[in-house]
Amino acid sequence: MPTTITQADLIESVAAALQYISVYHPADYITHLARAYQAEQGPAAKDAIAQILTNSRMCAEGRRPICQDTGIVNVFLKIGMNVRFEGFSGSIEDAVNEGVRRGYLDPVNKLRASIVADPQFERRNTGDNTPAVIHMTVVPGDTVDVNVAAKGGGSENKSKFAMLDPSDSLVDWVLKTVPTMGAGWCPPGMLGIGIGGTAEKAMLMAKEVLMEPIDMFDLLARGPQNKFEELRIELFEKVNALGIGAQGLGGLTTVLDVKIASFPTHAAGKPVAMIPNCAATRHAHFVLDGSGPAYLEPPSLDLWPDVHWAPDYNKSKKVDLNTLTREQVAGWKPGDTLLLSGRMLTGRDAAHKRIQDMLASGEPLPVDFNNRVIYYVGPVDPVRDEVVGPAGPTTATRMDKFTEMMLAQTGLIAMIGKAERGPVAI
């Protein structure tokens, strides 16, 4: 007898999973990151990992997003051939997107809508983070197996693909490519690698393999049992030996795991794709068996290590943004830790493009930038008594093309963002 899956159960399960992954790291990620923290010797990298772990626990306790970029939703459905769908007013994709809509607009923990409907021209925000990117396959069985992920823009933007010759070295390509990704993908995270098939198949495998559990420490403990496990270990060790480290600050851990999937390919080529997963690592798995919606059990707070990051007030410089001068900024040195207080401006790509257009047409700017600081951020909407929702930085490199304009024509004196600045900005 076929299993009956209702539209209501699918919608509710997707919405619940998206709320879950917005606030809870996977247990395997926390376990591996805690081990990386214990092993880390570099002060800056250890401090960065401590911040990630502290932030993670705070989000689990307060049920608020791990990262302000709550991602573009990716959903993988494996639909059993003995499943019957009942009560659907539209397609399966419509139901999944309704789940996304409800998950992101939940008033208790509203998530940031990041999806623009026209990627080339108007780039207008859809307002509810739909549509999701959905992949469906039909398989033997009587259940619907679902993997849900929310992929941040910083890591997604660092996805790589190449058509290698059959004799080319995958390891060499990875080691040449990872440094070009910088730190905008927010390491430490994972690398998903797809080998073979066609161009789109390699990319799809690289994305889907990121849904697998992190198990590198177990693999190292028992040893490899096949060539792909040997390759995973080789890449894990050699990528970490590059010294990029947590948040690009150097150190021992750039990746916590490397996942590889493969598929037969044409004899003339070797398609390879690599997609990183950031330190948010938002994904969850559930199965619908006809018994109702699926809910995930929150992890015990005992899972988190006893790490509680706090700023070092003795080694940090206090900065009042309301009275900041160019002379003070000129006295800062690489490696300084700054404790900021006061008012700052916020803006990202769209705001900078608008400022550029206004300056070009001679229009007055809406705010005074003179001796001000801008923070590259797109916060989550506040809930309850919050003044602002989670508000971590976005990748600074995207604003490099506007840097000279902002410094030379607006009076701006400093910028705050994530990861490295490129040659154009420097």
Short mmCIF file of C-alpha atoms in Angstrom, two decimals:
data_model
loop_
_atom_site.label_atom_id
_atom_site.label_comp_id
_atom_site.label_asym_id
_atom_site.label_seq_id
_atom_site.Cartn_x
_atom_site.Cartn_y
_atom_site.Cartn_z
CA MET A 1 0.00 0.00 0.00
CA PRO A 2 1.47 3.39 -0.94
CA THR A 3 2.53 5.92 1.70
CA THR A 4 0.46 9.10 1.71
CA ILE A 5 2.33 12.39 2.09
CA THR A 6 0.20 15.47 2.57
CA GLN A 7 0.96 18.98 1.46
CA ALA A 8 0.58 20.26 5.03
CA ASP A 9 3.20 17.81 6.34
CA LEU A 10 5.75 18.73 3.68
CA ILE A 11 5.25 22.47 4.20
CA GLU A 12 5.48 22.24 7.98
CA SER A 13 8.56 19.98 7.86
CA VAL A 14 10.46 22.32 5.53
CA ALA A 15 9.56 25.38 7.60
CA ALA A 16 10.57 23.68 10.85
CA ALA A 17 13.87 22.46 9.39
CA LEU A 18 14.78 25.96 8.18
CA GLN A 19 14.07 27.44 11.58
CA TYR A 20 16.14 24.68 13.18
CA ILE A 21 19.22 25.12 11.02
CA SER A 22 19.14 28.89 11.42
CA VAL A 23 19.88 28.60 15.14
CA TYR A 24 21.58 25.22 15.70
CA HIS A 25 24.91 24.09 14.32
CA PRO A 26 25.07 20.39 13.44
CA ALA A 27 26.49 18.37 16.33
CA ASP A 28 29.31 17.01 14.15
CA TYR A 29 30.43 20.54 13.28
CA ILE A 30 30.59 21.63 16.93
CA THR A 31 32.50 18.48 17.89
CA HIS A 32 35.09 18.94 15.15
CA LEU A 33 35.42 22.69 15.73
CA ALA A 34 35.97 22.11 19.45
CA ARG A 35 38.84 19.75 18.61
CA ALA A 36 40.26 22.33 16.23
CA TYR A 37 40.08 24.93 19.01
CA GLN A 38 42.03 22.69 21.37
CA ALA A 39 44.72 22.04 18.76
CA GLU A 40 45.05 25.61 17.50
CA GLN A 41 48.31 27.40 18.38
CA GLY A 42 47.88 30.70 16.56
CA PRO A 43 46.44 33.37 18.90
CA ALA A 44 44.36 35.13 16.22
CA ALA A 45 42.94 31.89 14.81
CA LYS A 46 42.20 30.50 18.27
CA ASP A 47 40.41 33.73 19.14
CA ALA A 48 38.35 33.48 15.93
CA ILE A 49 37.32 29.88 16.66
CA ALA A 50 36.42 30.89 20.22
CA GLN A 51 34.14 33.60 18.81
CA ILE A 52 32.44 31.11 16.49
CA LEU A 53 31.85 28.64 19.33
CA THR A 54 30.61 31.34 21.70
CA ASN A 55 28.30 32.79 19.06
CA SER A 56 27.00 29.30 18.26
CA ARG A 57 26.04 28.60 21.87
CA MET A 58 24.44 32.03 22.28
CA CYS A 59 22.30 31.40 19.19
CA ALA A 60 21.25 27.97 20.42
CA GLU A 61 20.27 29.43 23.80
CA GLY A 62 18.50 32.48 22.38
CA ARG A 63 17.06 30.83 19.25
CA ARG A 64 18.38 33.48 16.90
CA PRO A 65 20.34 33.05 13.65
CA ILE A 66 23.95 31.87 13.71
CA CYS A 67 24.69 34.32 10.89
CA GLN A 68 22.90 37.37 9.56
CA ASP A 69 23.06 35.85 6.06
CA THR A 70 20.39 33.20 6.52
CA GLY A 71 21.12 31.86 3.06
CA ILE A 72 19.59 30.72 -0.19
CA VAL A 73 17.62 27.53 0.43
CA ASN A 74 18.71 24.31 -1.28
CA VAL A 75 16.43 21.28 -1.03
CA PHE A 76 17.17 17.73 -2.18
CA LEU A 77 14.20 15.36 -2.26
CA LYS A 78 14.41 11.62 -2.89
CA ILE A 79 10.84 10.57 -3.58
CA GLY A 80 9.92 6.92 -3.13
CA MET A 81 8.12 5.32 -6.05
CA ASN A 82 5.44 4.00 -3.67
CA VAL A 83 4.59 7.45 -2.32
CA ARG A 84 1.25 9.10 -3.05
CA PHE A 85 0.86 12.87 -2.60
CA GLU A 86 -2.47 14.08 -1.24
CA GLY A 87 -4.06 17.50 -0.80
CA PHE A 88 -1.59 19.42 -2.93
CA SER A 89 -2.97 22.66 -4.38
CA GLY A 90 0.03 22.96 -6.68
CA SER A 91 3.32 21.24 -7.37
CA ILE A 92 5.82 19.73 -4.95
CA GLU A 93 8.04 22.75 -5.64
CA ASP A 94 5.15 25.04 -4.69
CA ALA A 95 4.78 23.23 -1.38
CA VAL A 96 8.51 23.41 -0.63
CA ASN A 97 8.51 27.13 -1.39
CA GLU A 98 5.54 27.66 0.90
CA GLY A 99 7.58 25.93 3.60
CA VAL A 100 10.46 28.31 2.89
CA ARG A 101 8.11 31.29 3.04
CA ARG A 102 6.67 30.25 6.40
CA GLY A 103 10.08 29.38 7.80
CA TYR A 104 11.59 32.74 6.92
CA LEU A 105 8.61 34.87 7.96
CA ASP A 106 8.12 33.16 11.34
CA PRO A 107 7.53 36.16 13.67
CA VAL A 108 9.20 34.42 16.61
CA ASN A 109 12.50 34.16 14.72
CA LYS A 110 12.21 36.05 11.47
CA LEU A 111 15.02 35.26 9.04
CA ARG A 112 16.62 37.58 6.51
CA ALA A 113 15.21 37.51 3.00
CA SER A 114 18.16 37.51 0.59
CA ILE A 115 16.72 36.36 -2.75
CA VAL A 116 16.37 38.77 -5.67
CA ALA A 117 13.92 37.81 -8.40
CA ASP A 118 15.77 39.29 -11.38
CA PRO A 119 19.50 38.53 -11.05
CA GLN A 120 20.55 40.61 -14.05
CA PHE A 121 18.42 43.76 -14.09
CA GLU A 122 16.08 44.90 -11.31
CA ARG A 123 17.39 42.55 -8.59
CA ARG A 124 14.24 43.09 -6.52
CA ASN A 125 14.05 41.21 -3.22
CA THR A 126 11.23 38.66 -3.17
CA GLY A 127 10.62 39.43 0.50
CA ASP A 128 10.26 35.86 1.76
CA ASN A 129 13.48 34.17 0.56
CA THR A 130 11.68 32.20 -2.15
CA PRO A 131 12.19 30.51 -4.48
CA ALA A 132 14.38 27.71 -3.19
CA VAL A 133 16.73 25.75 -5.45
CA ILE A 134 15.08 22.34 -5.53
CA HIS A 135 16.38 19.00 -6.81
CA MET A 136 14.14 15.92 -6.97
CA THR A 137 14.89 12.32 -7.83
CA VAL A 138 12.56 9.31 -7.84
CA VAL A 139 13.91 6.24 -6.06
CA PRO A 140 12.60 2.86 -4.90
CA GLY A 141 10.80 3.03 -1.56
CA ASP A 142 7.81 4.44 0.29
CA THR A 143 9.21 7.56 1.97
CA VAL A 144 10.30 11.06 1.00
CA ASP A 145 13.90 11.68 2.07
CA VAL A 146 14.75 15.39 2.36
CA ASN A 147 17.96 17.34 2.84
CA VAL A 148 17.52 21.05 3.48
CA ALA A 149 20.35 23.58 3.46
CA ALA A 150 20.60 27.36 3.71
CA LYS A 151 23.72 28.42 1.83
CA GLY A 152 25.27 31.77 2.63
CA GLY A 153 26.36 34.08 -0.18
CA GLY A 154 29.94 34.40 1.08
CA SER A 155 30.69 30.71 0.60
CA GLU A 156 28.47 30.21 -2.44
CA ASN A 157 30.32 33.03 -4.23
CA LYS A 158 33.57 31.09 -3.87
CA SER A 159 32.33 28.03 -5.80
CA LYS A 160 34.80 26.84 -8.43
CA PHE A 161 34.63 24.69 -11.55
CA ALA A 162 37.15 23.49 -14.11
CA MET A 163 37.29 21.11 -17.04
CA LEU A 164 40.56 19.32 -16.36
CA ASP A 165 42.34 17.09 -18.82
CA PRO A 166 42.17 13.41 -17.82
CA SER A 167 45.86 13.45 -16.87
CA ASP A 168 45.63 16.62 -14.74
CA SER A 169 46.03 16.37 -10.98
CA LEU A 170 42.93 17.09 -8.92
CA VAL A 171 45.09 17.71 -5.85
CA ASP A 172 47.18 20.31 -7.70
CA TRP A 173 44.02 22.06 -8.92
CA VAL A 174 42.53 22.20 -5.42
CA LEU A 175 45.74 23.50 -3.85
CA LYS A 176 46.06 26.15 -6.56
CA THR A 177 42.40 27.16 -6.31
CA VAL A 178 41.74 27.32 -2.56
CA PRO A 179 44.07 30.30 -1.98
CA THR A 180 42.20 32.26 -4.66
CA MET A 181 39.04 31.89 -2.58
CA GLY A 182 40.48 34.06 0.16
CA ALA A 183 38.63 34.05 3.48
CA GLY A 184 35.30 35.42 2.26
CA TRP A 185 33.79 31.93 2.57
CA CYS A 186 34.27 32.09 6.37
CA PRO A 187 36.52 29.15 7.22
CA PRO A 188 36.80 26.83 9.03
CA GLY A 189 34.22 24.87 7.11
CA MET A 190 34.07 22.06 4.57
CA LEU A 191 34.94 21.52 0.95
CA GLY A 192 32.56 19.60 -1.27
CA ILE A 193 34.18 18.22 -4.43
CA GLY A 194 32.41 16.68 -7.41
CA ILE A 195 34.40 14.74 -10.01
CA GLY A 196 33.08 13.51 -13.33
CA GLY A 197 29.77 13.49 -15.13
CA THR A 198 29.21 16.75 -16.97
CA ALA A 199 29.70 20.35 -15.91
CA GLU A 200 26.33 20.62 -14.17
CA LYS A 201 26.60 17.13 -12.65
CA ALA A 202 29.97 17.91 -11.07
CA MET A 203 28.58 21.10 -9.52
CA LEU A 204 25.49 19.31 -8.23
CA MET A 205 27.58 16.55 -6.64
CA ALA A 206 29.85 19.13 -4.98
CA LYS A 207 26.81 20.78 -3.42
CA GLU A 208 24.97 17.63 -2.37
CA VAL A 209 28.00 15.98 -0.81
CA LEU A 210 28.20 18.86 1.66
CA MET A 211 25.07 17.39 3.28
CA GLU A 212 27.06 14.38 4.51
CA PRO A 213 28.15 14.22 8.17
CA ILE A 214 31.55 15.57 9.14
CA ASP A 215 33.59 12.51 10.08
CA MET A 216 37.21 13.40 9.34
CA PHE A 217 38.46 12.69 12.86
CA ASP A 218 36.85 9.24 12.77
CA LEU A 219 38.38 8.61 9.35
CA LEU A 220 41.83 9.63 10.56
CA ALA A 221 41.46 7.41 13.61
CA ARG A 222 40.52 4.23 11.70
CA GLY A 223 42.52 4.95 8.54
CA PRO A 224 41.40 5.03 4.91
CA GLN A 225 39.77 1.97 3.38
CA ASN A 226 39.67 3.04 -0.27
CA LYS A 227 41.26 5.49 -2.70
CA PHE A 228 38.63 8.16 -2.21
CA GLU A 229 39.18 8.15 1.54
CA GLU A 230 42.93 8.41 0.90
CA LEU A 231 42.22 11.39 -1.35
CA ARG A 232 40.01 13.05 1.27
CA ILE A 233 42.77 12.76 3.87
CA GLU A 234 45.43 14.03 1.47
CA LEU A 235 43.36 17.09 0.58
CA PHE A 236 42.38 17.71 4.20
CA GLU A 237 46.01 17.74 5.30
CA LYS A 238 47.38 19.71 2.37
CA VAL A 239 44.63 22.37 2.40
CA ASN A 240 45.16 22.93 6.12
CA ALA A 241 48.91 23.13 5.51
CA LEU A 242 48.27 26.20 3.33
CA GLY A 243 47.89 28.15 6.57
CA ILE A 244 44.79 30.15 5.61
CA GLY A 245 43.18 29.26 8.91
CA ALA A 246 40.07 30.38 10.77
CA GLN A 247 38.60 33.50 9.15
CA GLY A 248 41.81 33.81 7.11
CA LEU A 249 43.87 34.65 10.19
CA GLY A 250 46.38 31.83 9.75
CA GLY A 251 46.61 28.76 11.93
CA LEU A 252 46.11 25.04 11.65
CA THR A 253 42.49 24.61 10.55
CA THR A 254 41.04 25.92 7.30
CA VAL A 255 38.78 22.91 6.69
CA LEU A 256 37.23 20.47 9.13
CA ASP A 257 36.48 17.94 6.39
CA VAL A 258 36.68 17.34 2.65
CA LYS A 259 33.85 15.46 0.96
CA ILE A 260 34.11 13.89 -2.50
CA ALA A 261 31.48 12.50 -4.86
CA SER A 262 32.12 11.09 -8.33
CA PHE A 263 30.24 9.97 -11.43
CA PRO A 264 31.31 8.31 -14.71
CA THR A 265 32.39 10.83 -17.33
CA HIS A 266 33.42 11.13 -20.97
CA ALA A 267 36.86 9.70 -21.74
CA ALA A 268 38.00 13.06 -23.10
CA GLY A 269 37.65 15.06 -19.91
CA LYS A 270 37.53 15.34 -16.13
CA PRO A 271 35.00 17.90 -14.88
CA VAL A 272 35.75 18.99 -11.31
CA ALA A 273 33.76 21.28 -9.04
CA MET A 274 34.51 22.58 -5.57
CA ILE A 275 32.02 24.31 -3.28
CA PRO A 276 32.93 25.43 0.25
CA ASN A 277 30.61 25.39 3.23
CA CYS A 278 31.12 28.26 5.65
CA ALA A 279 31.34 28.25 9.43
CA ALA A 280 27.54 28.47 9.61
CA THR A 281 27.17 24.99 8.03
CA ARG A 282 23.36 25.02 7.94
CA HIS A 283 21.82 21.75 6.79
CA ALA A 284 19.42 19.14 8.11
CA HIS A 285 17.97 15.80 7.07
CA PHE A 286 14.51 14.41 7.69
CA VAL A 287 12.28 11.65 6.32
CA LEU A 288 8.53 11.80 5.70
CA ASP A 289 6.87 8.41 6.14
CA GLY A 290 3.20 9.38 6.21
CA SER A 291 2.98 9.64 10.01
CA GLY A 292 2.94 13.45 10.06
CA PRO A 293 5.41 16.34 9.84
CA ALA A 294 9.04 15.80 10.81
CA TYR A 295 10.63 17.77 13.62
CA LEU A 296 14.29 17.78 14.64
CA GLU A 297 15.36 17.43 18.27
CA PRO A 298 17.38 20.41 19.56
CA PRO A 299 20.88 19.44 20.64
CA SER A 300 21.84 19.43 24.31
CA LEU A 301 23.82 22.48 25.38
CA ASP A 302 26.31 20.04 26.90
CA LEU A 303 27.52 19.49 23.33
CA TRP A 304 29.28 22.86 23.30
CA PRO A 305 32.78 23.07 24.86
CA ASP A 306 33.44 25.32 27.82
CA VAL A 307 34.58 28.22 25.65
CA HIS A 308 33.27 31.70 26.40
CA TRP A 309 34.89 34.38 24.30
CA ALA A 310 35.23 37.91 25.67
CA PRO A 311 37.30 40.84 24.40
CA ASP A 312 40.70 41.47 25.96
CA TYR A 313 40.23 44.98 27.28
CA ASN A 314 43.88 45.28 28.28
CA LYS A 315 45.22 44.63 24.77
CA SER A 316 42.48 46.40 22.82
CA LYS A 317 42.11 50.01 21.76
CA LYS A 318 38.87 51.78 22.62
CA VAL A 319 37.49 53.79 19.70
CA ASP A 320 34.70 56.37 19.93
CA LEU A 321 33.16 56.47 16.46
CA ASN A 322 31.38 59.73 17.24
CA THR A 323 34.66 61.64 17.61
CA LEU A 324 36.95 59.59 15.35
CA THR A 325 39.51 61.52 13.28
CA ARG A 326 41.72 60.72 10.32
CA GLU A 327 44.76 61.08 12.56
CA GLN A 328 43.48 58.37 14.89
CA VAL A 329 42.79 56.03 11.98
CA ALA A 330 46.31 56.64 10.66
CA GLY A 331 47.69 55.42 14.00
CA TRP A 332 46.08 51.98 13.73
CA LYS A 333 48.35 49.07 12.80
CA PRO A 334 47.64 45.62 11.34
CA GLY A 335 46.89 43.24 14.18
CA ASP A 336 45.34 45.85 16.45
CA THR A 337 42.10 44.89 18.17
CA LEU A 338 39.61 47.75 18.27
CA LEU A 339 36.66 48.06 20.65
CA LEU A 340 34.16 50.26 18.86
CA SER A 341 31.40 52.34 20.41
CA GLY A 342 29.23 55.06 18.95
CA ARG A 343 27.28 55.39 15.73
CA MET A 344 28.28 53.86 12.41
CA LEU A 345 26.68 53.82 8.98
CA THR A 346 25.71 50.57 7.29
CA GLY A 347 25.57 49.65 3.62
CA ARG A 348 26.43 46.97 1.10
CA ASP A 349 26.55 46.53 -2.69
CA ALA A 350 23.25 48.17 -3.62
CA ALA A 351 23.86 51.18 -1.37
CA HIS A 352 27.34 51.73 -2.80
CA LYS A 353 26.05 51.49 -6.36
CA ARG A 354 23.36 54.05 -5.57
CA ILE A 355 25.94 56.40 -4.02
CA GLN A 356 28.06 56.01 -7.17
CA ASP A 357 25.10 56.90 -9.38
CA MET A 358 24.18 59.90 -7.21
CA LEU A 359 27.72 61.28 -7.27
CA ALA A 360 27.91 60.81 -11.04
CA SER A 361 24.68 62.78 -11.54
CA GLY A 362 25.56 65.50 -9.05
CA GLU A 363 22.81 64.61 -6.58
CA PRO A 364 23.34 65.34 -2.86
CA LEU A 365 23.99 62.27 -0.73
CA PRO A 366 21.28 61.28 1.79
CA VAL A 367 23.70 61.24 4.75
CA ASP A 368 26.91 62.99 5.75
CA PHE A 369 29.87 60.61 5.37
CA ASN A 370 32.50 63.05 6.62
CA ASN A 371 34.71 61.38 9.26
CA ARG A 372 32.28 58.49 9.46
CA VAL A 373 32.73 54.71 9.42
CA ILE A 374 30.64 52.34 7.29
CA TYR A 375 29.91 48.73 8.24
CA TYR A 376 29.26 46.28 5.42
CA VAL A 377 26.22 44.53 6.87
CA GLY A 378 22.66 43.46 6.12
CA PRO A 379 21.13 42.62 9.52
CA VAL A 380 18.33 40.21 10.31
CA ASP A 381 15.13 42.02 11.32
CA PRO A 382 14.83 42.54 15.09
CA VAL A 383 12.27 40.61 17.13
CA ARG A 384 10.97 41.00 20.67
CA ASP A 385 12.98 43.75 22.45
CA GLU A 386 15.97 43.72 20.07
CA VAL A 387 17.21 47.03 18.69
CA VAL A 388 18.79 45.20 15.76
CA GLY A 389 18.87 41.55 14.75
CA PRO A 390 22.03 39.48 14.16
CA ALA A 391 24.39 41.73 12.22
CA GLY A 392 27.67 40.08 11.23
CA PRO A 393 29.77 41.53 8.39
CA THR A 394 29.46 40.71 4.72
CA THR A 395 32.44 40.05 2.43
CA ALA A 396 34.40 43.29 2.08
CA THR A 397 35.95 42.37 -1.27
CA ARG A 398 32.67 43.06 -3.07
CA MET A 399 32.98 46.72 -2.14
CA ASP A 400 36.57 47.05 -3.41
CA LYS A 401 35.47 48.71 -6.66
CA PHE A 402 33.80 51.51 -4.67
CA THR A 403 36.61 52.12 -2.15
CA GLU A 404 38.48 54.90 -3.92
CA MET A 405 35.23 56.72 -4.63
CA MET A 406 34.06 56.49 -1.01
CA LEU A 407 37.36 57.67 0.44
CA ALA A 408 38.05 60.42 -2.11
CA GLN A 409 34.58 61.83 -2.70
CA THR A 410 32.48 61.33 0.42
CA GLY A 411 34.74 62.02 3.40
CA LEU A 412 34.48 58.44 4.71
CA ILE A 413 37.51 57.47 6.81
CA ALA A 414 37.08 53.77 7.62
CA MET A 415 35.28 50.60 6.55
CA ILE A 416 34.39 47.44 8.48
CA GLY A 417 33.88 44.12 6.72
CA LYS A 418 34.79 40.46 6.52
CA ALA A 419 37.86 38.83 4.98
CA GLU A 420 40.59 40.38 2.87
CA ARG A 421 40.61 43.49 0.69
CA GLY A 422 41.84 43.10 -2.88
CA PRO A 423 44.50 45.05 -4.77
CA VAL A 424 41.95 47.56 -6.11
CA ALA A 425 40.96 48.61 -2.58
CA ILE A 426 44.46 48.56 -1.17
#
